[in-house]
Coordinates of C-alpha atoms in Angstrom, one line a residue:
Chain A
M241 CA 12.6 -15.4 12.1
I242 CA 10.7 -18.3 10.5
K243 CA 10.9 -20.2 7.3
V244 CA 8.1 -20.3 4.7
S245 CA 8.1 -24.1 5.1
Q246 CA 7.1 -23.7 8.8
I247 CA 4.1 -21.7 7.8
L248 CA 3.0 -24.3 5.3
D249 CA 3.5 -27.1 7.9
V250 CA 2.0 -25.6 11.0
L251 CA -0.8 -23.6 9.5
N252 CA -1.7 -26.2 6.8
A253 CA -1.2 -23.3 4.3
Q254 CA -0.5 -23.4 0.6
I255 CA 1.5 -21.2 -1.7
V256 CA -0.9 -20.1 -4.5
C257 CA 1.6 -17.9 -6.4
G258 CA 5.1 -16.5 -6.3
N259 CA 8.4 -17.8 -5.0
T260 CA 8.1 -21.5 -4.0
D261 CA 11.5 -21.7 -2.3
L262 CA 10.4 -23.0 1.1
N263 CA 13.8 -22.1 2.7
Q264 CA 13.1 -18.3 2.6
D265 CA 13.3 -16.6 5.9
I266 CA 10.6 -14.1 7.1
D267 CA 11.5 -11.7 9.9
F268 CA 8.3 -9.8 10.8
G269 CA 4.6 -10.4 10.9
F270 CA 1.7 -7.9 10.8
A271 CA -2.0 -8.7 10.8
S272 CA -4.7 -6.3 9.5
D273 CA -7.6 -5.9 7.2
L274 CA -7.0 -2.2 7.2
M275 CA -4.7 -1.3 4.3
S276 CA -4.3 2.3 5.7
D277 CA -2.6 0.7 8.7
V278 CA -0.4 -1.6 6.6
L279 CA 0.8 1.5 4.7
T280 CA 2.3 2.9 8.0
I281 CA 4.7 0.0 8.5
D282 CA 8.4 0.5 7.9
S283 CA 9.7 -3.1 8.6
D284 CA 11.4 -5.1 5.8
N285 CA 10.9 -8.7 5.0
L286 CA 7.4 -8.9 6.4
L287 CA 4.5 -11.3 6.2
L288 CA 1.0 -9.6 6.0
V289 CA -1.7 -11.8 7.6
T290 CA -5.1 -10.6 6.3
G291 CA -8.7 -11.6 5.5
L292 CA -9.1 -8.8 3.0
N293 CA -8.8 -10.4 -0.4
N294 CA -9.0 -7.7 -3.1
L295 CA -6.7 -6.0 -5.5
Q296 CA -5.8 -3.3 -3.1
T297 CA -4.3 -5.8 -0.7
I298 CA -1.8 -6.6 -3.4
R299 CA -1.3 -3.0 -4.4
T300 CA -0.7 -1.9 -0.8
S301 CA 1.8 -4.7 -0.4
E302 CA 3.5 -3.7 -3.6
M303 CA 3.9 -0.1 -2.4
S304 CA 5.0 -1.2 1.0
D305 CA 7.6 -3.7 -0.3
I306 CA 5.8 -6.5 1.5
P307 CA 7.1 -9.8 0.0
Y308 CA 4.6 -12.3 1.6
I309 CA 0.8 -12.3 2.2
L310 CA -1.1 -15.0 4.0
F311 CA -4.9 -15.0 3.5
V312 CA -6.7 -16.5 6.4
R313 CA -10.3 -18.0 6.9
D314 CA -10.1 -19.7 3.5
K315 CA -10.1 -16.4 1.6
K316 CA -9.0 -17.1 -2.0
A317 CA -6.9 -14.8 -4.1
S318 CA -8.5 -14.1 -7.5
E319 CA -6.6 -14.7 -10.8
E320 CA -6.2 -10.9 -11.1
M321 CA -4.7 -10.7 -7.7
K322 CA -2.3 -13.6 -8.4
S323 CA -1.3 -11.9 -11.7
L324 CA -0.5 -8.6 -10.0
A325 CA 1.3 -10.4 -7.2
E326 CA 3.5 -12.3 -9.6
E327 CA 4.3 -9.0 -11.4
S328 CA 5.3 -7.4 -8.1
G329 CA 7.3 -10.4 -6.8
I330 CA 4.9 -11.1 -3.9
T331 CA 4.3 -14.6 -2.6
L332 CA 0.7 -15.4 -1.8
M333 CA -0.4 -18.1 0.7
E334 CA -3.8 -19.3 1.8
C335 CA -4.9 -21.1 4.9
R336 CA -8.2 -22.1 6.6
Y337 CA -7.4 -20.9 10.1
S338 CA -8.8 -17.8 11.7
M339 CA -6.7 -14.7 11.9
F340 CA -6.3 -15.2 15.7
R341 CA -5.3 -18.8 15.4
A342 CA -2.8 -18.1 12.6
C343 CA -1.2 -15.2 14.5
S344 CA -1.0 -17.2 17.7
L345 CA 0.8 -20.0 15.8
L346 CA 3.1 -17.7 13.9
C347 CA 4.0 -15.9 17.1
N348 CA 4.9 -19.2 18.8
M349 CA 7.1 -20.2 15.9
G350 CA 9.2 -17.0 16.4
L351 CA 7.8 -14.5 13.9
E352 CA 8.5 -11.1 15.3
P353 CA 5.8 -8.5 15.7
V354 CA 6.3 -5.0 14.2
Y355 CA 5.4 -3.1 17.3
Chain B
M270 CA 11.7 14.2 -16.5
D271 CA 7.9 14.6 -16.5
F272 CA 5.1 12.1 -16.4
K273 CA 1.3 12.5 -16.3
F274 CA -1.2 9.8 -15.3
D275 CA -5.0 10.0 -15.3
I276 CA -6.9 8.8 -12.2
E277 CA -10.5 7.5 -12.5
G278 CA -12.7 8.4 -9.5
G279 CA -14.6 5.4 -8.0
N280 CA -12.7 2.7 -9.9
F281 CA -10.8 0.7 -7.2
S282 CA -9.6 -2.0 -9.7
N283 CA -7.3 0.6 -11.3
A284 CA -6.4 2.4 -8.0
G285 CA -2.6 2.3 -7.6
T286 CA -1.7 1.9 -11.3
A287 CA -0.2 5.4 -11.5
S288 CA 1.8 4.9 -8.3
S289 CA 3.0 1.5 -9.5
D290 CA 4.3 3.1 -12.7
V291 CA 6.1 5.8 -10.7
K292 CA 7.7 3.1 -8.6
K293 CA 9.0 1.3 -11.7
V294 CA 10.5 4.6 -13.0
L295 CA 12.2 5.3 -9.6
K296 CA 13.6 1.8 -9.6
K297 CA 15.1 2.3 -13.0
L298 CA 16.7 5.5 -11.9
N299 CA 18.4 3.6 -9.0
V300 CA 16.8 5.7 -6.3
D301 CA 17.4 4.4 -2.8
P302 CA 14.7 1.7 -2.1
K303 CA 13.8 3.2 1.3
L304 CA 13.2 6.5 -0.3
I305 CA 11.2 4.9 -3.1
K306 CA 9.0 3.3 -0.5
R307 CA 8.4 6.6 1.3
I308 CA 7.5 8.3 -2.1
V309 CA 5.3 5.6 -3.5
V310 CA 3.4 5.0 -0.2
S311 CA 2.6 8.8 0.0
I312 CA 1.5 9.1 -3.7
Y313 CA -0.5 5.8 -3.5
E314 CA -2.4 7.2 -0.5
A315 CA -3.1 10.4 -2.5
E316 CA -4.1 8.4 -5.5
V317 CA -6.5 6.3 -3.4
N318 CA -7.9 9.5 -2.0
V319 CA -8.8 10.6 -5.6
V320 CA -10.4 7.3 -6.4
A321 CA -12.3 7.3 -3.0
H322 CA -13.5 10.9 -3.0
A323 CA -13.3 12.6 -6.4
Y324 CA -14.8 12.2 -9.9
E325 CA -11.5 12.3 -11.7
G326 CA -8.0 13.5 -11.3
E327 CA -4.5 13.5 -12.7
M328 CA -1.0 12.9 -11.2
N329 CA 1.8 15.0 -12.6
V330 CA 5.3 13.7 -11.6
S331 CA 8.4 15.8 -12.1
I332 CA 11.8 14.2 -11.4
F333 CA 14.8 16.4 -10.9
P334 CA 18.4 15.4 -9.9
D335 CA 17.7 16.4 -6.3
K336 CA 14.0 16.1 -5.8
I337 CA 10.7 14.6 -7.0
I338 CA 7.6 16.7 -7.1
V339 CA 4.2 15.1 -7.5
R340 CA 1.0 17.1 -8.0
I341 CA -2.3 15.4 -7.8
V342 CA -5.2 17.5 -8.9
D343 CA -8.8 16.3 -8.8
K344 CA -12.3 17.4 -9.7
G345 CA -14.5 16.5 -6.8
P346 CA -16.2 17.7 -3.6
G347 CA -13.1 19.3 -2.2
I348 CA -12.1 19.4 1.5
A349 CA -14.1 21.8 3.7
D350 CA -11.6 21.8 6.6
I351 CA -8.1 20.8 5.7
E352 CA -6.9 21.0 9.3
L353 CA -9.6 18.6 10.4
A354 CA -8.8 16.2 7.5
M355 CA -5.2 16.1 8.6
Q356 CA -6.2 14.7 12.0
K357 CA -5.7 11.0 12.5
G358 CA -9.1 9.2 12.5
Y359 CA -11.1 11.8 10.7
S360 CA -12.7 10.5 7.5
T361 CA -15.7 11.1 5.2
A362 CA -15.2 7.9 3.3
S363 CA -18.1 5.8 2.1
P364 CA -18.8 2.2 3.4
E365 CA -17.6 1.0 0.0
V366 CA -14.2 2.7 0.4
R367 CA -13.9 1.2 3.9
E368 CA -14.6 -2.3 2.5
M369 CA -11.6 -1.9 0.3
G370 CA -9.4 -1.4 3.4
F371 CA -9.3 2.4 3.4
G372 CA -11.2 5.3 4.9
A373 CA -9.9 5.1 8.4
G374 CA -8.6 8.7 8.5
M375 CA -5.0 7.7 8.2
G376 CA -4.2 8.7 4.6
L377 CA -3.3 12.4 4.9
P378 CA -1.3 12.0 8.2
N379 CA 0.7 9.1 6.5
I380 CA 1.3 11.3 3.4
K381 CA 2.7 14.0 5.7
K382 CA 4.9 11.5 7.5
N383 CA 6.4 10.2 4.2
T384 CA 7.1 13.5 2.5
N385 CA 9.5 16.4 3.0
E386 CA 6.9 19.0 2.0
L387 CA 3.1 18.6 1.7
N388 CA 0.9 21.4 0.3
I389 CA -2.8 21.1 0.0
K390 CA -5.2 23.5 -1.7
S391 CA -8.9 22.8 -1.9
T392 CA -12.1 24.5 -3.0
V393 CA -15.4 22.9 -1.9
G394 CA -17.4 21.8 -4.9
V395 CA -14.5 22.2 -7.3
G396 CA -11.6 19.9 -6.2
T397 CA -8.3 19.5 -4.4
E398 CA -4.7 19.9 -5.3
V399 CA -2.1 18.0 -3.3
E400 CA 1.6 18.7 -3.9
L401 CA 4.2 16.3 -2.4
I402 CA 7.9 17.0 -2.5
N403 CA 10.6 14.5 -1.6
Y404 CA 14.3 15.3 -1.7
L405 CA 16.4 12.6 -3.3
N406 CA 19.6 13.1 -1.3

């Protein structure tokens, strides 16, 4: 389990919309650009790490009850994505690191994998 | 309780709006969140299939005290071999659909995993009808 504040510190990430309580705990992490794969996950309280920045990333997370999304490689969430995320109670974060580097750091911090 | 939603083929910016509305209704009805997730994941997959493959479609949702029945009917190319389409990894999706994060041949198997009953009827060149039934208890 890790805190949102750790993600911001270690990955130099920023919250771009959603809940700004840095003390929130996150249990699991899953990294994918394939939304079909994301839709197969059963874990709760999960951080999705992805480079896919379109509306379906947010829709998929809404359907899968995913509360946190981290966009890597400097991918930016559009205003439409932010609006949909706000409506769905999803916190969006952005960082410049690659997916591999972000996952490696998150794993070292203690974020649990799904499988 | 019955609801009907139109689905526009090819328009990914609206894909998921029908499923999102169904989720809001199920939340208001205090359905168990784990069951809501199973239902909305399966109908979202089916909705995305209409957007990805068909020209147009509609989602009809009937909620009973003990079950929810969702029928998604589309006008489109249809499925030539349903058994093949049910296999993980088989897909006829376009590159545009894959760019949106779908089209990996995982949709129909995931729908099956998340529903109590799944019935598919399809006529090539006409369209496809998918019925998903989930029991609420």
